[in-house]
Coordinates of C-alpha atoms and ligand atoms in Angstrom, one line a residue:
M11 CA 0.0 0.1 -0.2
S12 CA 1.6 3.2 -1.0
K13 CA 1.6 6.0 1.2
Q14 CA -0.5 8.9 0.7
F15 CA 0.5 12.8 0.6
D16 CA -1.3 16.1 -0.1
V17 CA 2.0 16.7 -2.0
V18 CA 5.0 14.6 -3.2
V19 CA 8.0 17.3 -4.1
I20 CA 10.6 15.4 -6.3
G21 CA 14.0 16.9 -5.7
A22 CA 15.4 18.8 -2.6
G23 CA 17.0 21.7 -4.3
P24 CA 16.2 25.2 -3.0
G25 CA 12.9 25.2 -5.1
G26 CA 11.9 21.4 -3.9
Y27 CA 12.9 21.9 -0.1
I28 CA 11.3 25.3 0.0
A29 CA 8.3 24.3 -1.2
A30 CA 8.3 21.3 0.9
I31 CA 8.8 23.1 4.1
R32 CA 5.9 25.8 3.3
A33 CA 3.9 23.2 2.5
G34 CA 4.4 21.4 5.8
Q35 CA 3.7 25.0 7.3
L36 CA 0.4 25.4 5.7
G37 CA -1.2 22.1 7.4
L38 CA -0.4 19.8 4.3
S39 CA 0.9 16.3 4.5
V40 CA 4.4 16.5 2.5
A41 CA 6.9 14.1 1.1
C42 CA 10.4 15.4 -0.3
V43 CA 12.0 12.5 -2.6
E44 CA 16.0 13.2 -3.0
G45 CA 18.2 10.6 -4.3
E46 CA 21.7 12.7 -5.0
A47 CA 24.4 11.6 -2.7
Y48 CA 27.0 14.2 -4.1
D49 CA 29.9 13.8 -1.9
D50 CA 28.4 12.2 1.5
P51 CA 30.8 9.8 3.1
K52 CA 28.2 7.5 3.9
G53 CA 26.5 7.7 0.6
E54 CA 23.5 9.0 1.9
P55 CA 21.3 11.4 -0.2
R56 CA 22.0 14.9 0.8
L57 CA 19.3 17.9 0.9
G58 CA 20.0 21.2 -0.5
G59 CA 20.4 20.1 -4.6
T60 CA 22.9 22.0 -6.6
C61 CA 22.8 25.3 -4.5
L62 CA 24.1 23.6 -1.1
N63 CA 26.3 20.8 -2.8
V64 CA 27.6 22.1 -5.7
G65 CA 26.7 25.5 -6.7
C66 CA 25.9 28.8 -4.6
I67 CA 27.0 27.8 -0.9
P68 CA 30.1 26.1 -1.8
S69 CA 31.4 28.6 -4.4
K70 CA 30.5 31.5 -2.4
A71 CA 32.8 29.7 0.4
L72 CA 35.7 29.7 -2.0
L73 CA 35.0 33.1 -3.3
A74 CA 35.5 34.2 0.4
S75 CA 38.7 32.5 1.2
S76 CA 40.4 33.5 -1.8
E77 CA 39.2 37.2 -1.3
E78 CA 40.8 36.9 2.4
F79 CA 43.9 35.7 0.6
E80 CA 44.3 38.5 -2.0
K81 CA 43.3 41.1 0.7
I82 CA 46.2 39.9 2.8
V83 CA 48.6 39.4 -0.1
H84 CA 48.0 42.5 -2.0
H85 CA 45.9 45.0 0.0
A86 CA 46.9 44.7 3.5
E87 CA 49.8 47.1 2.5
D88 CA 47.3 49.6 1.7
H89 CA 46.5 49.8 5.5
G90 CA 49.9 50.1 6.8
I91 CA 50.0 46.0 7.7
T92 CA 53.1 44.5 6.4
V93 CA 52.6 40.8 6.1
S94 CA 55.3 38.3 4.6
G95 CA 54.8 34.4 3.8
A96 CA 51.1 34.2 3.5
K97 CA 50.2 31.0 2.1
I98 CA 47.4 29.4 1.0
D99 CA 46.7 25.7 2.2
V100 CA 44.2 24.4 -0.3
A101 CA 43.1 21.3 1.4
K102 CA 42.1 23.3 4.5
M103 CA 40.2 25.7 2.2
V104 CA 38.3 23.0 0.7
K105 CA 37.5 21.1 3.9
R106 CA 36.2 24.4 5.1
K107 CA 33.9 24.6 2.1
D108 CA 32.8 21.2 2.5
D109 CA 32.0 21.6 6.4
I110 CA 29.9 24.8 5.6
V111 CA 28.2 22.4 3.1
G112 CA 27.7 19.7 5.6
K113 CA 26.4 22.1 8.1
M114 CA 23.9 23.7 5.8
T115 CA 22.4 20.3 4.2
G116 CA 22.1 18.7 7.8
G117 CA 20.3 22.0 8.6
I118 CA 17.5 21.1 6.1
Q119 CA 17.2 17.7 7.7
Y120 CA 16.2 19.4 11.1
L121 CA 14.0 21.7 9.3
F122 CA 12.2 18.8 7.6
K123 CA 11.6 17.3 11.1
K124 CA 10.5 20.5 12.2
N125 CA 8.0 20.8 9.5
K126 CA 6.9 17.4 9.2
V127 CA 8.0 17.0 5.9
T128 CA 8.7 13.0 5.3
L129 CA 12.1 12.4 3.4
V130 CA 11.8 9.6 0.8
K131 CA 15.5 9.0 0.2
G132 CA 16.0 7.4 -3.4
F133 CA 15.2 8.8 -6.8
G134 CA 11.5 9.4 -8.1
S135 CA 9.8 8.3 -11.5
L136 CA 6.4 8.9 -12.2
S137 CA 4.3 5.8 -12.6
G138 CA 1.0 7.5 -13.6
K139 CA -2.5 8.6 -12.2
V140 CA -4.1 6.4 -9.2
D141 CA -6.9 6.7 -7.0
G142 CA -6.0 9.7 -4.7
G143 CA -3.5 11.7 -7.1
F144 CA -0.3 10.5 -8.8
E145 CA 1.9 7.6 -7.9
V146 CA 5.7 8.1 -7.6
T147 CA 8.2 5.2 -7.5
V148 CA 11.2 5.9 -5.5
K149 CA 14.4 3.7 -6.1
G150 CA 16.9 4.1 -3.4
K151 CA 19.7 2.1 -1.3
A152 CA 16.9 0.6 0.8
G153 CA 15.0 -0.7 -2.4
E154 CA 11.8 0.4 -4.0
E155 CA 8.9 2.2 -2.4
K156 CA 6.0 4.0 -3.7
V157 CA 4.5 7.0 -2.6
V158 CA 1.0 8.8 -4.0
G159 CA 0.9 12.6 -3.9
K160 CA -2.6 14.3 -4.4
N161 CA -0.4 17.1 -5.8
I162 CA 3.3 16.7 -7.4
I163 CA 5.8 19.5 -7.7
I164 CA 8.4 18.7 -9.9
A165 CA 11.8 20.3 -8.8
T166 CA 14.4 18.3 -10.3
G167 CA 17.0 21.3 -11.2
S168 CA 19.7 21.1 -13.9
K169 CA 23.1 19.7 -14.6
A170 CA 26.1 21.4 -16.3
R171 CA 25.8 21.4 -20.1
H172 CA 28.9 19.9 -21.5
L173 CA 30.4 20.6 -25.1
P174 CA 30.5 17.6 -27.7
G175 CA 34.3 16.1 -27.9
I176 CA 35.1 17.6 -24.6
P177 CA 35.0 14.5 -22.0
V178 CA 34.5 16.1 -18.4
D179 CA 36.3 13.9 -16.2
N180 CA 35.8 16.1 -13.1
D181 CA 39.7 16.0 -12.7
T182 CA 41.5 17.5 -15.6
I183 CA 38.2 18.9 -17.5
C184 CA 36.0 20.0 -15.1
D185 CA 32.3 21.2 -14.7
N186 CA 31.2 23.0 -11.5
E187 CA 31.6 20.0 -9.5
G188 CA 35.0 19.1 -10.4
A189 CA 35.8 23.0 -10.0
L190 CA 35.2 23.4 -6.3
K191 CA 37.7 20.6 -5.4
F192 CA 40.7 21.3 -6.9
G193 CA 43.6 19.8 -4.8
A194 CA 45.9 22.3 -5.4
V195 CA 46.2 25.9 -7.4
P196 CA 46.6 25.4 -10.9
K197 CA 49.4 26.8 -12.8
K198 CA 47.5 27.7 -15.8
L199 CA 43.6 27.4 -15.6
G200 CA 41.6 27.4 -18.7
V201 CA 37.6 28.2 -18.8
I202 CA 35.3 28.1 -21.4
G203 CA 32.3 30.3 -21.1
A204 CA 32.7 33.9 -19.7
G205 CA 29.4 33.6 -17.9
V206 CA 28.5 33.6 -14.2
I207 CA 30.6 30.3 -13.2
G208 CA 33.3 31.1 -15.3
L209 CA 33.7 34.5 -13.6
E210 CA 33.5 33.2 -10.3
L211 CA 35.1 30.3 -10.2
G212 CA 37.7 31.8 -12.5
S213 CA 38.0 34.5 -10.2
V214 CA 38.8 31.8 -7.4
W215 CA 41.6 30.6 -8.8
R216 CA 43.2 33.6 -9.9
R217 CA 43.0 35.1 -6.8
L218 CA 45.0 32.0 -5.6
G219 CA 47.7 32.5 -8.2
A220 CA 46.6 30.4 -11.4
E221 CA 47.0 31.9 -14.5
V222 CA 43.5 32.2 -15.8
T223 CA 42.3 32.3 -19.3
V224 CA 38.7 32.5 -20.3
L225 CA 37.4 31.7 -23.8
E226 CA 34.0 33.0 -24.7
A227 CA 32.1 32.5 -27.9
M228 CA 29.9 35.6 -28.0
P229 CA 31.8 38.8 -28.9
T230 CA 30.1 41.0 -26.4
F231 CA 30.9 40.5 -22.5
L232 CA 27.9 39.8 -20.0
A233 CA 25.4 40.3 -22.7
A234 CA 22.1 39.7 -20.2
A235 CA 23.8 42.9 -17.9
D236 CA 23.3 46.7 -18.3
E237 CA 26.1 47.5 -21.1
G238 CA 27.8 50.3 -18.7
V239 CA 28.1 47.7 -16.0
A240 CA 29.5 44.8 -18.6
K241 CA 31.9 47.5 -19.9
E242 CA 33.1 48.4 -16.6
M243 CA 33.3 44.7 -15.3
Q244 CA 35.4 43.6 -18.7
K245 CA 38.0 46.5 -17.4
I246 CA 38.1 45.5 -13.9
F247 CA 38.8 41.8 -14.7
T248 CA 41.2 42.5 -17.3
Q249 CA 43.1 44.7 -14.8
Q250 CA 42.7 41.9 -12.4
G251 CA 44.7 39.6 -14.5
L252 CA 41.9 37.4 -15.8
K253 CA 42.6 37.1 -19.5
M254 CA 39.5 37.2 -21.4
H255 CA 39.1 36.3 -25.1
M256 CA 36.0 36.8 -26.6
G257 CA 34.2 35.8 -30.1
V258 CA 36.2 32.6 -29.9
N259 CA 35.4 29.4 -31.9
I260 CA 36.3 26.0 -29.8
G261 CA 37.8 23.3 -31.8
E262 CA 39.6 20.1 -30.8
V263 CA 40.5 19.6 -27.0
K264 CA 43.1 17.0 -26.3
A265 CA 43.6 16.2 -22.8
T266 CA 46.1 13.9 -20.6
K267 CA 46.0 13.3 -17.0
K268 CA 48.1 16.3 -16.3
S269 CA 47.4 19.1 -19.0
V270 CA 44.8 20.2 -21.6
T271 CA 45.3 21.5 -25.0
V272 CA 42.4 23.9 -26.4
N273 CA 42.3 24.4 -30.3
Y274 CA 40.2 27.6 -30.8
T275 CA 39.6 30.1 -33.6
D276 CA 39.9 33.5 -32.4
A277 CA 37.9 36.6 -33.1
E278 CA 40.0 37.4 -36.0
G279 CA 39.8 33.8 -37.6
K280 CA 43.3 33.1 -36.5
E281 CA 44.0 29.3 -35.3
Q282 CA 45.3 29.5 -31.6
K283 CA 46.2 27.0 -28.8
L284 CA 45.4 27.2 -25.0
A285 CA 48.0 25.0 -22.9
C286 CA 46.7 24.2 -19.1
D287 CA 46.5 22.3 -16.3
K288 CA 43.0 22.1 -15.8
L289 CA 40.2 23.4 -18.0
I290 CA 36.7 24.4 -16.7
V291 CA 33.6 24.0 -19.1
S292 CA 31.1 26.7 -18.0
V293 CA 28.6 27.0 -20.8
G294 CA 25.5 27.1 -19.2
R295 CA 23.0 24.4 -17.5
V296 CA 20.4 22.1 -18.6
P297 CA 17.0 21.2 -17.3
Y298 CA 17.2 17.9 -15.6
T299 CA 14.2 15.0 -16.1
A300 CA 16.5 12.1 -16.7
G301 CA 14.4 9.1 -15.2
L302 CA 11.3 10.9 -14.2
N303 CA 9.3 9.3 -16.8
L304 CA 7.3 12.1 -17.4
E305 CA 5.4 10.3 -20.2
A306 CA 3.7 8.5 -17.5
V307 CA 1.5 11.2 -16.5
G308 CA 0.9 12.6 -20.1
L309 CA 4.1 15.2 -19.8
K310 CA 7.0 15.8 -22.1
T311 CA 9.8 18.3 -22.1
N312 CA 10.0 21.2 -24.8
E313 CA 12.7 21.9 -27.0
R314 CA 15.0 23.4 -24.5
G315 CA 14.5 20.5 -22.3
Q316 CA 12.1 22.4 -19.8
I317 CA 8.8 21.3 -18.5
D318 CA 6.4 23.8 -19.9
V319 CA 4.1 25.7 -17.2
D320 CA 1.9 28.5 -16.8
A321 CA 2.6 31.8 -14.8
H322 CA 1.5 29.8 -11.6
C323 CA 4.0 26.9 -12.6
Q324 CA 1.3 24.6 -13.0
T325 CA 2.2 22.1 -16.1
L326 CA -0.3 20.7 -18.5
V327 CA -1.8 18.2 -16.1
S328 CA -4.0 19.5 -13.2
G329 CA -2.2 19.0 -9.7
I330 CA 1.3 18.5 -11.2
Y331 CA 3.4 21.7 -10.9
A332 CA 7.4 22.6 -11.8
I333 CA 9.4 24.9 -10.4
G334 CA 13.1 26.0 -10.5
D335 CA 15.7 25.6 -13.1
V336 CA 13.8 22.7 -15.0
I337 CA 11.3 25.5 -16.3
R338 CA 11.6 28.7 -18.2
G339 CA 12.9 31.7 -16.4
P340 CA 16.2 32.6 -14.8
M341 CA 18.2 29.4 -13.0
L342 CA 18.7 31.0 -9.8
A343 CA 18.2 29.5 -6.2
H344 CA 16.0 32.6 -5.0
K345 CA 13.8 32.3 -8.4
A346 CA 13.4 28.5 -7.5
E347 CA 12.6 29.6 -3.9
E348 CA 9.8 31.9 -4.4
E349 CA 8.1 29.5 -7.0
G350 CA 8.3 26.8 -4.4
V351 CA 6.7 29.2 -1.9
M352 CA 3.7 30.3 -4.7
V353 CA 3.1 26.6 -5.5
S354 CA 2.6 25.3 -2.1
E355 CA 0.5 28.1 -1.1
I356 CA -1.9 27.8 -4.5
I357 CA -2.2 24.0 -3.2
A358 CA -3.2 25.0 0.0
G359 CA -6.0 27.4 -1.5
Q360 CA -3.9 30.7 -0.8
A361 CA -3.2 32.9 -3.9
G362 CA 0.4 32.5 -4.5
H363 CA 2.4 35.1 -6.4
C364 CA 5.8 35.3 -7.6
N365 CA 7.1 38.8 -9.3
Y366 CA 9.2 37.9 -12.1
D367 CA 10.3 41.5 -12.7
T368 CA 12.0 41.8 -9.0
V369 CA 14.2 38.7 -9.3
P370 CA 17.7 40.4 -8.5
W371 CA 20.8 39.2 -10.2
V372 CA 23.8 38.9 -8.6
I373 CA 27.4 38.0 -9.7
Y374 CA 29.7 37.3 -6.6
T375 CA 32.9 38.4 -7.9
S376 CA 35.2 41.3 -6.4
P377 CA 33.6 43.8 -6.7
E378 CA 30.4 42.1 -7.0
V379 CA 27.7 43.1 -10.0
A380 CA 24.0 43.1 -8.7
W381 CA 20.9 44.3 -10.8
V382 CA 17.2 44.2 -10.5
G383 CA 14.8 45.1 -13.3
K384 CA 15.5 46.4 -16.9
T385 CA 18.9 47.6 -18.3
E386 CA 19.2 51.0 -20.5
Q387 CA 19.6 48.5 -23.7
Q388 CA 16.4 47.0 -22.7
L389 CA 14.4 50.1 -22.3
K390 CA 16.1 51.7 -25.7
A391 CA 14.6 48.7 -27.3
E392 CA 11.3 49.3 -25.9
G393 CA 11.4 52.8 -27.0
R394 CA 10.5 53.7 -23.3
A395 CA 11.5 57.3 -22.2
Y396 CA 13.4 57.1 -19.3
K397 CA 16.2 59.0 -17.2
A398 CA 19.3 57.5 -15.9
G399 CA 21.3 58.6 -12.8
Q400 CA 24.8 57.1 -11.7
F401 CA 27.0 58.0 -8.8
P402 CA 30.3 56.5 -8.0
F403 CA 31.5 55.0 -4.8
M404 CA 35.0 56.7 -5.3
A405 CA 32.7 59.6 -4.0
N406 CA 31.7 57.9 -0.7
G407 CA 33.5 58.3 2.6
R408 CA 32.5 54.6 3.7
A409 CA 33.9 52.9 0.6
L410 CA 37.1 54.9 0.6
G411 CA 37.5 53.7 4.2
Q412 CA 37.1 50.2 3.7
N413 CA 39.1 50.4 0.4
D414 CA 36.0 49.5 -1.6
S415 CA 35.5 52.5 -3.9
Q416 CA 35.4 50.6 -7.4
G417 CA 31.8 51.0 -9.3
F418 CA 28.9 53.0 -9.1
V419 CA 25.0 52.6 -8.7
K420 CA 22.9 53.3 -11.5
V421 CA 19.3 54.0 -11.4
L422 CA 17.1 53.8 -14.4
A423 CA 13.4 55.4 -14.2
D424 CA 10.6 56.5 -16.3
K425 CA 10.9 60.1 -17.7
V426 CA 7.4 60.9 -16.9
T427 CA 6.3 59.0 -13.5
D428 CA 9.3 58.7 -12.3
E429 CA 9.1 55.0 -11.1
V430 CA 12.3 53.1 -10.7
L431 CA 12.7 50.6 -13.6
G432 CA 15.9 49.0 -13.1
V433 CA 19.1 49.3 -10.8
H434 CA 22.5 48.2 -11.6
I435 CA 25.4 48.2 -8.9
I436 CA 29.1 47.3 -9.0
N437 CA 30.6 47.0 -5.6
S438 CA 32.1 44.5 -3.1
H439 CA 28.5 44.9 -1.2
A440 CA 26.1 45.1 -4.1
S441 CA 24.5 41.6 -3.4
D442 CA 23.3 43.2 0.0
L443 CA 22.7 46.5 -1.6
I444 CA 20.5 45.8 -4.3
A445 CA 17.8 44.4 -1.7
E446 CA 17.0 48.2 -1.3
A447 CA 16.4 48.5 -4.9
V448 CA 14.0 45.2 -5.3
M449 CA 12.0 46.6 -2.2
A450 CA 11.6 49.8 -4.0
M451 CA 10.5 48.1 -7.3
E452 CA 8.3 45.8 -5.5
F453 CA 6.4 49.0 -4.1
K454 CA 6.4 50.9 -7.2
A455 CA 8.6 53.6 -5.7
S456 CA 9.8 56.4 -7.7
S457 CA 13.5 57.6 -7.8
E458 CA 12.3 60.5 -5.5
D459 CA 11.1 58.0 -3.0
I460 CA 14.5 56.5 -2.9
G461 CA 16.1 59.8 -2.5
R462 CA 14.1 61.2 0.2
I463 CA 14.7 57.8 2.4
C464 CA 17.0 58.8 5.1
H465 CA 19.9 56.4 4.7
A466 CA 22.7 56.0 7.4
H467 CA 26.0 57.9 7.2
P468 CA 28.5 57.0 6.7
S469 CA 27.4 53.8 4.5
L470 CA 27.6 52.4 1.1
S471 CA 23.8 52.8 1.0
E472 CA 24.2 56.4 0.5
V473 CA 25.3 55.6 -3.1
V474 CA 21.9 54.3 -3.7
K475 CA 20.4 57.5 -2.5
E476 CA 22.9 59.7 -4.3
A477 CA 22.2 57.9 -7.9
A478 CA 18.3 58.2 -7.1
L479 CA 18.9 61.7 -6.8
A480 CA 21.4 61.9 -9.8
C481 CA 18.0 61.0 -11.9
D482 CA 17.1 64.7 -11.5
K483 CA 20.4 65.9 -11.7
R484 CA 20.3 66.8 -7.8
Q485 CA 23.0 64.6 -6.1
L486 CA 24.2 66.4 -3.4
N487 CA 28.2 64.9 -2.8
M488 CA 29.4 65.4 -6.4
Ligands
FAD520 P1 18.6 21.9 -8.0 O1 19.0 22.9 -6.9 O2 19.3 21.4 -9.1 O3 18.0 20.6 -7.2 C1 17.5 19.4 -7.8 C2 17.7 18.3 -7.0 O4 16.7 17.5 -7.3 C3 19.0 17.8 -6.8 O5 19.4 17.3 -5.4 C4 18.7 16.2 -7.8 O6 19.6 15.2 -7.1 C5 17.2 16.1 -7.3 N1 16.5 15.3 -8.1 C6 16.8 15.3 -9.8 N2 16.0 14.3 -10.3 C7 15.5 13.6 -9.3 C8 14.6 12.5 -9.2 N3 14.1 11.7 -10.2 N4 14.4 12.0 -7.9 C9 15.0 12.8 -6.7 N5 15.4 13.7 -6.9 C10 16.0 14.1 -7.9 N6 22.0 30.7 -8.0 C11 22.0 31.7 -7.1 O7 21.0 32.4 -7.1 N7 22.7 32.3 -6.7 C12 24.0 31.9 -6.4 O8 25.2 32.1 -6.2 C13 24.3 30.7 -7.3 N8 25.6 30.1 -7.4 C14 25.9 28.9 -8.5 C15 26.9 28.5 -8.3 C16 27.3 27.2 -9.1 C17 28.7 26.8 -9.6 C18 26.1 26.7 -9.8 C19 26.5 25.4 -10.7 C20 25.0 27.0 -9.7 C21 24.6 28.3 -9.1 N9 23.4 28.9 -8.7 C22 23.3 30.1 -7.9 C23 22.3 28.2 -9.4 C24 21.5 27.6 -8.5 O9 22.3 26.5 -7.9 C25 20.1 26.8 -8.9 O10 19.5 27.7 -9.8 C26 19.3 26.1 -8.0 O11 20.3 25.2 -7.0 C27 18.1 25.7 -8.7 O12 17.1 24.9 -7.4 P2 16.3 23.5 -7.9 O13 15.7 23.7 -6.7 O14 15.7 24.0 -9.2 O15 17.1 22.6 -8.7
NAI521 P1 25.8 31.2 -18.0 O1 25.0 31.0 -19.1 O2 26.1 32.3 -16.9 O3 27.1 31.6 -19.1 C1 27.7 30.6 -20.2 C2 28.6 31.4 -20.9 O4 29.1 30.6 -22.0 C3 28.0 32.3 -22.0 O5 28.6 33.4 -21.8 C4 27.9 31.9 -23.4 O6 27.5 32.7 -24.3 C5 29.5 30.6 -23.4 N1 29.3 29.7 -24.2 C6 27.9 28.6 -24.5 N2 28.8 28.2 -25.5 C7 30.2 28.3 -25.7 C8 30.9 27.7 -26.4 N3 30.7 26.5 -27.2 N4 32.5 28.1 -26.3 C9 32.7 29.3 -25.4 N5 31.7 29.7 -24.6 C10 30.4 29.6 -24.9 O7 26.4 29.9 -17.8 P2 27.2 29.3 -16.5 O8 28.3 30.0 -16.1 O9 27.6 27.7 -16.6 O10 26.2 29.2 -15.3 C11 25.0 28.6 -15.5 C12 24.0 29.0 -14.7 O11 24.2 29.0 -13.1 C13 24.1 30.6 -14.9 O12 23.2 31.1 -15.6 C14 23.4 30.9 -13.4 O13 21.9 30.9 -13.9 C15 23.8 29.8 -12.5 N6 24.8 30.6 -11.6 C16 24.3 31.6 -11.1 C17 25.4 32.1 -10.3 C18 24.9 33.6 -9.5 O14 23.6 33.9 -9.6 N7 25.9 34.3 -8.7 C19 26.6 31.8 -10.2 C20 27.0 30.4 -10.9 C21 25.9 29.9 -11.6

């Protein structure tokens, strides 16, 4: 006899585990199915998905460690501090990252208990419609088990996209999984793809001493970001020593146990070779639906491998929802979480809401890049009349005091109504500063609203206020 639940969630990434917790909070009976052990020493399924195990959290831990190292080696001197003989112990750094991951994934086990979420260990596969809902067959270490959900939430996430002819072994040629656990700093690191992973993980290993070369197919850098931001960041990354070749065409890649040679054609059409000790392939991610058996419930994936859903994440089959990386929209943990909350609330009979216009983006390099809403090029393409206010951190006392003066805040507002349409930030604390902009946009604030709010002095947030004031050319400190 199968166990019956109001909701069965497949996948315990940030989409799935948050959906399960919210469902539990709302008094629904809920099970969450997860089968991936990642690097668990006992081979037990680990909760938290890509984000906690091989994505957001471990990458940010390594970014923090490498940033500390770079500050000590290169910037302590600016404060009058002399440090000699600073060394990095890569094994210790990686262990610190693993401990953080262990703590966080363990924390979800606790949250499941607290919110009465039943964890079903194993990989789930849809077996069809039955009395009382949809049946999911779960295959795990302990054998096979069947659960039935009146509602199903598919939250199976994504996997790294690989390129034909470039075999990832996660030792010499790595995707995100291998790139988060190098045993030593490579002398020469090659990166294919100047996207978020390439820039973040490329920065980690560059700060620790690797010579990093990034090969990017597109002629323009960070095409999704505001053009002004992308231009400034390309300059900053280049100054930092990241070598970037845009508009390349990757050819044959030859690997031995110890080295890789990437043949490519550069933007001028010349044949080039990049020899490196390790290669990271970070050319995007693809939705993960292998083994789900969507056909059993009358579903299939679209031409991009995604499960089609409506604005409320409902699939074509009533009672089956899909959220996170496996559906349309940006592949971001907080977007998956918002959808998880929305769907559980809808199942519980509430309204459920997710505002896709205010999903923030962050690139956690140094400085960080963060934005929300429209870019200038999008507004121009839409023909929308707008005004822009920009203010540099260079003119902010707090930023100067903490050696944080690179970058700026740019506020874009409607020319007529003054409604804030987009905010773009380059600064080491951009990921935190962007929250004010998201809040402002959620409440349909005007640039004048931000300009009239009292911001603490001295603080980096004053730059957000000044950029808002600059929309009407009335910034105070420049
Ligand atoms: P996932 O996190 O991929 O989780 C899906 C889970 O479902 C997995 O655990 C998988 O094992 C499980 N699963 C799959 N199939 C089955 C099945 N049949 N049965 C049972 N379980 C199954 N996003 C950010 O917002 N900020 C960041 O800083 C950030 N950094 C990142 C860094 C890296 C290196 C990477 C790779 C990604 C990063 N992301 C970041 C993206 C973020 O990790 C994803 O957007 C997010 O994890 C998606 O959540 P999800 O729940 O949809 O899927
Ligand atoms: P990405 O989509 O950010 O970047 C991939 C890059 O590879 C693009 O610039 C693309 O033009 C390039 N590319 C594609 N094919 C290529 C080829 N054949 N040769 C050379 N270049 C090629 O993907 P990435 O960096 O792999 O990250 C995947 C996703 O994970 C991101 O889109 C994002 O959603 C998420 N992520 C989010 C982070 C954050 O929020 N800070 C951090 C890391 C990942």
